[in-house]
């Protein structure tokens, strides 16, 4: 009888976990992320296949998506702040899944009747289909951005309550789900398209999003009902109540401004004018320019946050070629790595990313949140030094005597080049492998793989620090941005991330040949270093000399790093 008690308690604990709001958020996020990863992987393949194995449509799609989030990030975040949580989550969910379903159906029609569509109106019908696919897919991505801000940056904070440890564990679990789905979802849809067809792949993705939409909708409703705090949102309060709240906010530990005093009035510039105190505010011109004022106020509010340098440090990490994207893949092909080896390296990268999320929770408990970011930054930058060494190691194609703009000049001037002379990363990605080049005499000694080995060793090892640092900045934003501005600040943060990501693609376009890749590596590491210098300034400003005392008493760490809301760091 004595042993039955613990067993019953264990069963009850397991049951409570699987019926808790926290677990339901995990399930809903897993389903949503799985669909996103399948679609993001498949849409690039579909666009390449439709346009005759050219990267043009894929490049246009990437540019449209990045540009849209860059321009509309603050507006999306402001919309999230202004509306009730359940309405925002359900609307963005329905719009996202509906757009993916429509794109899937449209692509199925194009794949099935492409030969007929080419002949109609000199191919204009097919071109219209391309435009529709890219436009609808862009709307789906914007809705996905709203969903990410709502669930990962707001709902998770509310469900965790005031428990910083619980919030850290939830953030880490959500990131592990991201890593796993990033590996498994593309593998699944890739196998379906390989053994079936692109038509079947489109149908499978559309069917998944249709079924997933209803399940996720139900899960959101259950989480909302199980967490009464989600029904209360600061942005929905009356202006008088909001002003009273500002008057009773505790001051910063150093005697500075509270977050309401430093950032809330900035957003009030776009919320207070709703009062009918000026006839000109109801004019047509005023209504048309309201989105511009929203964007301006959002960026100003972001700049005035106390965690501004922490957010900027994360954005600077996007200005890099040291990741597993098409750029790195193209360079790896030039160095003799095949698809099988690259898939293993991507798997190792994902495993190290999961290790980074686990390390985040452990280091945060030992050293505190701000110090975790500092330690993670040092770890990432130290690992990336291997990438710098790889530039000068044997086997590296780095050669400053070759103009990095030579290929760009050749393409702009329209000078013909022989296929075997096409050594640009874009040309290699377009070809898919090196077998398309003309055969060349085999060297007496095989090329050294030391350089590319050091490069990928540094990239993979740095994932531990990268993901731990990403989680640190994410939680800093979650804990220190006031609730009424949580959406717009995260929207601007997404815009900053996309801006630096666009700059790294522009950098590759300007210097696409493998001989210049070493220069891109050095520039990338420099931007990562600048990002961590910004974070060091933020950390030192908040902790001072205590930054280097990881073994300080827990009371001092909590007093500085996690003050009672809504006081900032």
Coordinates of C-alpha atoms in Angstrom, one line a residue:
X1 CA 0.0 0.0 0.0
X2 CA 2.9 2.3 0.7
X3 CA 4.3 1.9 -2.7
X4 CA 1.0 2.7 -4.4
X5 CA 1.1 6.3 -3.2
X6 CA 4.2 7.4 -5.1
X7 CA 3.1 5.6 -8.2
X8 CA -0.2 7.4 -8.1
X9 CA 1.5 10.7 -7.5
X10 CA 3.8 10.1 -10.5
X11 CA 0.8 9.2 -12.7
X12 CA -1.0 12.3 -11.7
X13 CA 2.0 14.4 -12.4
X14 CA 2.4 12.9 -15.9
X15 CA -1.3 13.4 -16.5
X16 CA -1.2 17.0 -15.3
X17 CA 1.8 17.7 -17.6
X18 CA 0.1 16.3 -20.7
X19 CA -3.0 18.4 -20.0
X20 CA -1.2 21.6 -19.0
X21 CA -1.3 24.8 -21.0
X22 CA 2.5 24.5 -21.3
X23 CA 2.3 21.1 -23.1
X24 CA -0.5 22.2 -25.3
X25 CA 1.6 25.2 -26.5
X26 CA 4.4 22.7 -27.3
X27 CA 2.1 20.6 -29.3
X28 CA 0.6 23.5 -31.2
X29 CA 4.0 25.0 -31.9
X30 CA 5.4 21.6 -33.1
X31 CA 2.5 21.3 -35.6
X32 CA 2.8 24.9 -36.8
X33 CA 6.6 24.7 -37.1
X34 CA 6.4 21.3 -38.9
X35 CA 4.1 22.8 -41.5
X36 CA 6.3 25.9 -41.9
X37 CA 9.5 23.9 -42.3
X38 CA 7.9 21.7 -44.9
X39 CA 6.6 24.7 -46.9
X40 CA 9.8 26.8 -46.7
X41 CA 11.8 23.8 -47.9
X42 CA 9.4 22.8 -50.6
X43 CA 8.5 26.2 -52.0
X44 CA 12.2 26.9 -53.0
X45 CA 12.3 23.5 -54.8
X46 CA 9.0 24.1 -56.5
X47 CA 10.1 27.6 -57.8
X48 CA 13.4 26.2 -59.1
X49 CA 11.6 23.3 -60.9
X50 CA 8.9 25.6 -62.4
X51 CA 11.5 28.1 -63.8
X52 CA 13.7 25.6 -65.6
X53 CA 16.2 24.9 -62.8
X54 CA 16.9 28.6 -62.4
X55 CA 17.3 30.4 -59.1
X56 CA 15.5 33.5 -60.4
X57 CA 12.1 32.9 -58.9
X58 CA 13.6 31.7 -55.6
X59 CA 15.7 34.8 -55.4
X60 CA 12.7 37.0 -56.1
X61 CA 10.7 35.2 -53.5
X62 CA 13.4 35.6 -50.9
X63 CA 13.8 39.3 -51.6
X64 CA 10.0 39.9 -51.4
X65 CA 9.7 38.0 -48.1
X66 CA 12.7 39.8 -46.5
X67 CA 11.7 43.2 -47.8
X68 CA 8.1 42.8 -46.5
X69 CA 9.1 41.8 -43.0
X70 CA 11.6 44.6 -43.0
X71 CA 9.0 47.2 -43.9
X72 CA 6.0 45.8 -42.1
X73 CA 7.5 44.3 -39.0
X74 CA 6.6 47.3 -36.8
X75 CA 3.1 47.4 -38.2
X76 CA 2.5 43.7 -37.6
X77 CA 3.8 44.1 -34.0
X78 CA 1.6 47.1 -33.4
X79 CA -1.4 45.1 -34.7
X80 CA -0.5 42.3 -32.2
X81 CA -0.4 44.9 -29.4
X82 CA -3.7 46.6 -30.2
X83 CA -5.9 43.5 -30.5
X84 CA -7.0 40.8 -28.0
X85 CA -4.6 37.8 -27.8
X86 CA -7.0 35.1 -28.9
X87 CA -8.2 37.2 -31.9
X88 CA -4.6 37.8 -33.0
X89 CA -3.5 34.2 -32.6
X90 CA -6.5 32.7 -34.4
X91 CA -6.5 35.3 -37.2
X92 CA -2.8 34.9 -38.0
X93 CA -3.2 31.1 -37.8
X94 CA -6.1 31.0 -40.2
X95 CA -4.5 33.4 -42.7
X96 CA -1.2 31.6 -42.6
X97 CA -2.6 28.1 -43.2
X98 CA -5.2 29.3 -45.8
X99 CA -2.5 31.0 -47.8
X100 CA -0.3 27.9 -47.8
X101 CA -3.2 25.7 -48.9
X102 CA -4.1 28.1 -51.7
X103 CA -0.4 28.1 -52.8
X104 CA -0.3 24.4 -52.8
X105 CA -3.5 24.1 -54.9
X106 CA -2.2 26.7 -57.3
X107 CA 1.1 24.9 -57.7
X108 CA -0.7 21.6 -58.3
X109 CA -2.6 23.2 -61.1
X110 CA 0.6 24.6 -62.6
X111 CA 2.5 21.3 -62.4
X112 CA -0.4 19.5 -63.9
X113 CA -1.1 21.9 -66.8
X114 CA 2.2 23.7 -67.3
X115 CA 2.5 22.8 -71.0
X116 CA -1.0 24.2 -71.7
X117 CA -0.5 27.3 -69.6
X118 CA 2.7 28.2 -71.5
X119 CA 0.8 28.4 -74.7
X120 CA -2.0 30.6 -73.4
X121 CA -1.6 34.3 -74.1
X122 CA 2.1 33.9 -74.8
X123 CA 2.8 32.5 -71.3
X124 CA 1.2 35.4 -69.4
X125 CA -1.2 33.1 -67.6
X126 CA 1.8 31.1 -66.3
X127 CA 3.6 34.3 -65.3
X128 CA 0.5 35.5 -63.4
X129 CA 0.5 32.2 -61.6
X130 CA 4.1 32.8 -60.5
X131 CA 3.2 36.2 -59.3
X132 CA 0.2 34.9 -57.4
X133 CA 2.3 32.1 -55.8
X134 CA 5.0 34.5 -54.6
X135 CA 2.4 37.1 -53.4
X136 CA 0.3 34.6 -51.4
X137 CA 3.3 32.9 -50.0
X138 CA 4.6 36.3 -48.8
X139 CA 1.3 36.9 -47.0
X140 CA 1.6 33.5 -45.4
X141 CA 5.1 34.4 -44.2
X142 CA 3.8 37.7 -42.7
X143 CA 1.1 35.8 -40.9
X144 CA 3.7 33.4 -39.7
X145 CA 5.7 36.3 -38.3
X146 CA 2.6 37.5 -36.4
X147 CA 2.0 34.0 -35.1
X148 CA 5.6 33.8 -33.9
X149 CA 5.4 37.2 -32.1
X150 CA 2.1 36.2 -30.5
X151 CA 2.9 32.7 -29.3
X152 CA 6.7 32.7 -28.7
X153 CA 7.1 36.3 -27.4
X154 CA 3.8 36.9 -25.6
X155 CA 1.7 33.8 -24.8
X156 CA 4.8 31.9 -23.5
X157 CA 5.6 34.8 -21.1
X158 CA 2.0 34.8 -19.8
X159 CA 1.8 31.1 -19.3
X160 CA 5.1 31.1 -17.5
X161 CA 3.8 33.7 -15.1
X162 CA 6.4 35.4 -13.0
X163 CA 8.7 32.3 -12.9
X164 CA 11.9 33.1 -14.8
X165 CA 13.1 29.5 -14.5
X166 CA 9.9 28.3 -16.1
X167 CA 10.1 30.8 -18.9
X168 CA 13.7 29.8 -19.6
X169 CA 12.7 26.1 -19.7
X170 CA 9.8 26.9 -22.1
X171 CA 12.0 29.0 -24.4
X172 CA 14.6 26.2 -24.5
X173 CA 11.9 23.5 -25.3
X174 CA 10.4 25.6 -28.0
X175 CA 13.8 26.1 -29.6
X176 CA 14.5 22.3 -29.4
X177 CA 11.2 21.7 -31.2
X178 CA 12.4 24.2 -33.9
X179 CA 15.7 22.3 -34.3
X180 CA 14.1 18.9 -34.6
X181 CA 11.4 20.0 -37.1
X182 CA 14.1 21.8 -39.1
X183 CA 15.7 18.4 -39.6
X184 CA 12.8 16.0 -39.9
X185 CA 10.2 18.0 -41.8
X186 CA 12.3 18.7 -44.9
X187 CA 13.4 15.1 -44.9
X188 CA 9.8 13.9 -44.9
X189 CA 8.6 16.2 -47.7
X190 CA 11.8 15.6 -49.6
X191 CA 11.2 11.8 -49.6
X192 CA 7.6 12.3 -50.7
X193 CA 8.7 14.4 -53.7
X194 CA 11.6 12.0 -54.5
X195 CA 9.5 8.8 -54.5
X196 CA 6.3 10.5 -55.7
X197 CA 6.2 13.8 -57.5
X198 CA 6.1 17.5 -57.0
X199 CA 2.3 17.3 -57.6
X200 CA 2.0 14.8 -54.7
X201 CA 4.3 17.0 -52.5
X202 CA 2.0 20.0 -53.0
X203 CA -1.0 18.0 -52.2
X204 CA 0.5 16.6 -49.0
X205 CA 1.6 20.0 -47.7
X206 CA -1.9 21.5 -48.4
X207 CA -3.6 18.5 -46.7
X208 CA -1.3 18.8 -43.7
X209 CA -2.0 22.6 -43.3
X210 CA -5.7 22.0 -43.6
X211 CA -5.8 19.4 -40.8
X212 CA -3.2 21.2 -38.7
X213 CA -5.2 24.4 -38.8
X214 CA -8.2 22.9 -37.0
X215 CA -6.1 21.2 -34.4
X216 CA -4.0 24.3 -33.7
X217 CA -7.1 26.4 -33.5
X218 CA -8.6 24.0 -30.9
X219 CA -5.3 24.0 -28.9
X220 CA -5.1 27.8 -28.8
X221 CA -8.7 27.9 -27.5
X222 CA -7.9 25.4 -24.7
X223 CA -4.7 27.2 -23.7
X224 CA -6.6 30.5 -23.6
X225 CA -9.3 29.0 -21.4
X226 CA -6.8 27.4 -19.1
X227 CA -4.8 30.6 -18.6
X228 CA -7.1 33.5 -17.5
X229 CA -4.2 35.9 -17.6
X230 CA -4.3 35.7 -21.4
X231 CA -7.6 37.5 -21.4
X232 CA -6.1 40.6 -19.7
X233 CA -3.9 42.7 -22.0
X234 CA -2.3 46.0 -21.0
X235 CA -2.8 47.5 -24.5
X236 CA -6.6 47.0 -24.2
X237 CA -7.0 49.0 -21.0
X238 CA -8.5 52.5 -20.9
X239 CA -6.1 55.4 -21.3
X240 CA -7.0 56.6 -17.8
X241 CA -6.1 53.3 -16.2
X242 CA -2.8 53.2 -18.2
X243 CA -1.9 56.7 -16.9
X244 CA -2.6 55.6 -13.4
X245 CA -0.4 52.6 -13.9
X246 CA 2.5 54.8 -15.1
X247 CA 2.3 56.9 -12.0
X248 CA 2.7 53.9 -9.7
X249 CA 5.6 52.2 -11.5
X250 CA 8.6 51.5 -9.3
X251 CA 11.8 53.3 -10.4
X252 CA 14.9 51.7 -11.7
X253 CA 17.4 50.5 -9.1
X254 CA 19.9 53.1 -10.2
X255 CA 17.3 55.9 -10.0
X256 CA 16.7 56.1 -13.7
X257 CA 13.5 56.0 -15.6
X258 CA 11.1 53.2 -15.5
X259 CA 10.2 51.4 -18.8
X260 CA 6.8 53.1 -18.9
X261 CA 8.4 56.5 -18.6
X262 CA 11.1 55.8 -21.1
X263 CA 9.1 54.0 -23.8
X264 CA 5.3 54.1 -23.2
X265 CA 4.8 57.7 -24.2
X266 CA 6.4 57.0 -27.5
X267 CA 3.7 54.6 -28.5
X268 CA 1.0 56.8 -26.9
X269 CA 1.7 59.2 -29.8
X270 CA -0.2 56.8 -32.0
X271 CA -2.8 55.6 -29.5
X272 CA -3.9 58.8 -27.8
X273 CA -4.8 60.6 -31.1
X274 CA -7.7 58.2 -31.4
X275 CA -9.6 60.6 -29.2
X276 CA -11.8 63.0 -31.1
X277 CA -9.8 66.2 -30.1
X278 CA -8.7 67.3 -33.6
X279 CA -10.8 67.3 -36.8
X280 CA -7.7 67.0 -39.0
X281 CA -6.9 63.6 -37.4
X282 CA -9.9 62.2 -39.2
X283 CA -8.9 63.4 -42.7
X284 CA -8.0 61.1 -45.6
X285 CA -4.3 62.1 -45.5
X286 CA -4.0 61.4 -41.8
X287 CA -5.5 57.9 -42.3
X288 CA -3.2 57.2 -45.2
X289 CA -0.1 58.2 -43.3
X290 CA -1.0 56.3 -40.1
X291 CA 1.1 53.2 -41.0
X292 CA 4.1 55.5 -41.5
X293 CA 3.6 57.0 -38.0
X294 CA 3.3 53.5 -36.6
X295 CA 6.6 52.4 -38.2
X296 CA 8.3 55.5 -36.9
X297 CA 7.0 55.2 -33.4
X298 CA 7.8 51.5 -33.3
X299 CA 11.5 52.1 -34.3
X300 CA 11.8 55.1 -31.9
X301 CA 10.3 52.9 -29.1
X302 CA 12.8 50.1 -30.0
X303 CA 15.7 52.5 -29.9
X304 CA 14.7 53.8 -26.4
X305 CA 14.5 50.4 -24.9
X306 CA 17.1 49.6 -22.2
X307 CA 17.7 46.3 -24.0
X308 CA 18.3 48.1 -27.3
X309 CA 22.0 47.0 -27.5
X310 CA 21.1 43.4 -26.7
X311 CA 18.6 43.4 -29.5
X312 CA 21.0 45.0 -31.9
X313 CA 23.7 42.4 -31.0
X314 CA 21.4 39.6 -32.0
X315 CA 20.6 41.3 -35.3
X316 CA 24.3 41.7 -36.1
X317 CA 24.6 37.9 -36.0
X318 CA 22.5 37.6 -39.1
X319 CA 25.1 39.4 -41.2
X320 CA 27.1 36.2 -41.8
X321 CA 27.8 33.6 -44.4
X322 CA 28.8 31.1 -41.7
X323 CA 25.5 29.2 -41.7
X324 CA 23.9 26.2 -43.4
X325 CA 22.2 28.1 -46.2
X326 CA 22.5 28.0 -50.0
X327 CA 25.7 30.2 -49.8
X328 CA 27.6 27.8 -47.6
X329 CA 26.3 24.8 -49.5
X330 CA 27.5 26.3 -52.8
X331 CA 30.9 27.0 -51.4
X332 CA 31.1 23.5 -50.0
X333 CA 30.5 22.1 -53.5
X334 CA 33.4 24.1 -54.8
X335 CA 35.7 22.5 -52.2
X336 CA 34.7 18.9 -53.1
X337 CA 32.1 18.1 -50.4
X338 CA 29.1 16.1 -51.8
X339 CA 25.5 16.1 -50.7
X340 CA 25.9 13.1 -48.4
X341 CA 28.6 14.8 -46.3
X342 CA 26.7 18.0 -46.2
X343 CA 23.6 16.3 -44.9
X344 CA 25.7 14.8 -42.1
X345 CA 27.2 18.2 -41.3
X346 CA 23.7 19.7 -41.1
X347 CA 22.6 17.0 -38.7
X348 CA 25.7 17.7 -36.5
X349 CA 24.8 21.4 -36.6
X350 CA 21.3 20.7 -35.4
X351 CA 22.6 18.5 -32.6
X352 CA 25.0 21.2 -31.5
X353 CA 22.1 23.7 -31.6
X354 CA 20.1 21.4 -29.2
X355 CA 23.2 21.3 -26.9
X356 CA 23.2 25.1 -26.9
X357 CA 19.6 25.2 -25.7
X358 CA 20.3 22.7 -22.9
X359 CA 23.5 24.7 -22.0
X360 CA 21.4 27.9 -21.8
X361 CA 19.2 26.6 -19.1
X362 CA 22.1 25.2 -17.1
X363 CA 24.3 28.3 -17.3
X364 CA 21.4 30.7 -16.6
X365 CA 20.7 28.9 -13.3
X366 CA 24.4 29.0 -12.3
X367 CA 25.3 32.5 -13.5
X368 CA 22.2 34.4 -14.3
X369 CA 20.6 35.6 -17.5
X370 CA 22.8 38.5 -18.5
X371 CA 26.0 36.6 -17.8
X372 CA 24.7 33.7 -19.9
X373 CA 24.7 35.9 -22.9
X374 CA 28.2 37.1 -22.2
X375 CA 29.5 33.5 -21.8
X376 CA 27.6 32.4 -24.9
X377 CA 29.0 35.2 -27.0
X378 CA 32.6 34.4 -26.0
X379 CA 32.0 30.7 -26.8
X380 CA 30.6 31.5 -30.2
X381 CA 33.3 34.0 -31.1
X382 CA 36.1 31.6 -30.0
X383 CA 34.7 28.8 -32.2
X384 CA 34.5 31.2 -35.2
X385 CA 38.2 31.8 -34.9
X386 CA 38.6 28.4 -36.6
X387 CA 36.8 29.8 -39.6
X388 CA 39.2 32.7 -39.8
X389 CA 42.1 30.2 -39.6
X390 CA 40.5 28.2 -42.4
X391 CA 40.9 31.2 -44.7
X392 CA 44.7 30.9 -44.6
X393 CA 44.9 27.1 -44.1
X394 CA 46.1 24.7 -46.9
X395 CA 43.4 24.1 -49.5
X396 CA 41.8 27.5 -49.1
X397 CA 40.9 29.2 -52.5
X398 CA 41.4 32.6 -50.9
X399 CA 43.2 34.9 -53.3
X400 CA 43.1 38.6 -53.1
X401 CA 44.7 39.0 -56.5
X402 CA 41.4 37.8 -58.0
X403 CA 39.0 40.7 -58.0
X404 CA 35.9 39.9 -55.9
X405 CA 33.8 41.9 -58.4
X406 CA 35.1 40.2 -61.5
X407 CA 32.1 37.9 -62.0
X408 CA 29.6 40.7 -61.2
X409 CA 31.3 42.9 -63.8
X410 CA 31.2 40.1 -66.4
X411 CA 27.5 39.5 -65.9
X412 CA 26.6 43.2 -66.0
X413 CA 28.6 43.7 -69.2
X414 CA 27.1 40.7 -70.8
X415 CA 30.5 39.1 -71.7
X416 CA 30.2 35.4 -72.4
X417 CA 31.9 32.9 -70.2
X418 CA 32.6 29.3 -70.8
X419 CA 30.7 26.8 -68.6
X420 CA 33.9 25.5 -67.2
X421 CA 34.9 29.0 -66.1
X422 CA 31.7 29.5 -64.1
X423 CA 33.1 29.3 -60.6
X424 CA 30.6 31.5 -58.9
X425 CA 28.6 30.3 -55.9
X426 CA 25.4 31.0 -57.8
X427 CA 26.5 29.0 -60.8
X428 CA 27.5 26.1 -58.7
X429 CA 24.2 26.1 -56.8
X430 CA 22.4 26.3 -60.1
X431 CA 24.3 23.4 -61.5
X432 CA 23.7 21.4 -58.3
X433 CA 27.1 19.7 -58.5
X434 CA 30.5 19.9 -60.1
X435 CA 29.9 17.2 -62.7
X436 CA 28.5 19.8 -65.1
X437 CA 31.9 21.4 -65.6
X438 CA 34.2 20.3 -68.3
X439 CA 36.6 17.6 -67.2
X440 CA 40.0 18.9 -66.2
X441 CA 43.3 17.0 -65.8
X442 CA 43.5 15.4 -62.4
X443 CA 46.1 16.8 -60.1
X444 CA 49.0 14.8 -59.0
X445 CA 47.9 15.2 -55.4
X446 CA 44.3 15.5 -54.2
X447 CA 43.3 19.0 -52.9
X448 CA 43.7 19.5 -49.2
X449 CA 40.5 19.4 -47.2
X450 CA 42.0 21.1 -44.1
X451 CA 40.6 24.5 -44.9
X452 CA 37.0 23.4 -45.5
X453 CA 37.2 21.1 -42.5
X454 CA 38.3 23.9 -40.2
X455 CA 35.5 26.1 -41.6
X456 CA 32.7 23.7 -40.9
X457 CA 34.2 22.7 -37.5
X458 CA 34.1 26.3 -36.5
X459 CA 30.5 26.8 -37.9
X460 CA 29.2 23.7 -36.2
X461 CA 30.9 24.3 -32.8
X462 CA 29.7 27.9 -32.8
X463 CA 26.1 26.7 -32.8
X464 CA 26.2 26.0 -29.1
X465 CA 27.1 29.6 -28.3
X466 CA 24.8 31.0 -31.0
X467 CA 21.6 29.3 -29.8
X468 CA 22.4 29.9 -26.2
X469 CA 22.9 33.6 -27.0
X470 CA 19.7 33.8 -29.1
X471 CA 17.7 32.4 -26.2
X472 CA 19.3 34.9 -23.8
X473 CA 18.4 37.9 -25.9
X474 CA 14.9 36.5 -26.5
X475 CA 14.2 36.1 -22.7
X476 CA 15.7 39.6 -22.0
X477 CA 13.2 41.1 -24.5
X478 CA 10.4 39.0 -23.0
X479 CA 11.1 40.0 -19.4
X480 CA 12.0 43.6 -19.9
X481 CA 9.6 45.0 -22.5
X482 CA 6.4 46.2 -21.1
X483 CA 3.3 44.2 -22.1
X484 CA 1.7 46.9 -24.2
X485 CA 4.7 47.2 -26.4
X486 CA 5.8 43.6 -26.6
X487 CA 4.4 43.0 -30.1
X488 CA 5.8 46.2 -31.7
X489 CA 9.3 45.8 -30.2
X490 CA 9.5 42.2 -31.4
X491 CA 8.2 43.2 -34.8
X492 CA 11.0 45.8 -35.1
X493 CA 13.5 43.2 -33.9
X494 CA 12.4 40.9 -36.7
X495 CA 12.8 43.8 -39.1
X496 CA 16.4 44.4 -37.9
X497 CA 17.2 40.7 -38.3
X498 CA 15.9 40.6 -41.9
X499 CA 17.8 43.9 -42.7
X500 CA 21.1 42.4 -41.7
X501 CA 20.2 39.1 -43.4
X502 CA 19.5 41.1 -46.6
X503 CA 22.9 42.8 -46.3
X504 CA 24.7 39.5 -46.2
X505 CA 23.0 38.4 -49.4
X506 CA 24.0 41.7 -51.0
X507 CA 27.6 41.1 -49.8
X508 CA 27.6 37.7 -51.6
X509 CA 26.1 39.1 -54.8
X510 CA 29.0 41.7 -54.9
X511 CA 31.7 39.0 -54.3
X512 CA 30.3 35.7 -55.5
X513 CA 33.5 33.9 -56.6
X514 CA 35.0 31.2 -54.2
X515 CA 38.4 33.1 -54.1
X516 CA 36.6 35.9 -52.3
X517 CA 34.7 33.7 -49.8
X518 CA 37.5 34.0 -47.3
X519 CA 37.0 37.8 -47.3
X520 CA 33.3 37.2 -46.6
X521 CA 34.2 34.9 -43.7
X522 CA 36.4 37.6 -42.2
X523 CA 33.7 40.3 -42.7
X524 CA 31.1 37.9 -41.1
X525 CA 33.3 37.2 -38.0
X526 CA 33.8 41.0 -37.7
X527 CA 30.1 41.6 -37.6
X528 CA 29.6 38.8 -35.0
X529 CA 32.4 40.4 -32.9
X530 CA 30.7 43.8 -33.2
X531 CA 27.4 42.3 -32.1
X532 CA 28.9 40.8 -29.0
X533 CA 30.7 44.0 -28.2
X534 CA 27.3 45.7 -28.2
X535 CA 26.1 43.0 -25.8
X536 CA 29.1 43.5 -23.6
X537 CA 28.3 47.2 -23.3
X538 CA 24.7 46.3 -22.4
X539 CA 25.9 43.7 -19.8
X540 CA 28.6 45.9 -18.3
X541 CA 26.1 48.8 -18.0
X542 CA 23.7 46.6 -16.0
X543 CA 26.1 44.5 -13.9
X544 CA 29.3 46.6 -13.9
X545 CA 32.2 44.8 -12.2
X546 CA 29.8 42.1 -11.1
X547 CA 29.7 40.8 -14.7
X548 CA 32.8 38.8 -14.1
X549 CA 31.6 37.3 -10.7
X550 CA 29.7 34.2 -11.9
X551 CA 29.8 32.8 -8.4
X552 CA 28.2 35.7 -6.7
X553 CA 25.3 35.1 -4.3
X554 CA 22.0 34.3 -6.0
X555 CA 20.3 37.2 -4.3
X556 CA 22.6 39.7 -6.0
X557 CA 22.1 38.1 -9.4
X558 CA 18.3 38.2 -9.1
X559 CA 18.3 41.7 -7.7
X560 CA 20.2 43.1 -10.7
X561 CA 19.0 40.8 -13.6
X562 CA 15.4 39.9 -12.9
X563 CA 13.7 42.8 -11.0
X564 CA 10.0 42.6 -10.4
X565 CA 8.0 43.5 -13.5
X566 CA 7.8 45.9 -15.1
X567 CA 11.2 47.3 -14.0
X568 CA 13.8 46.9 -16.7
X569 CA 17.2 45.2 -16.5

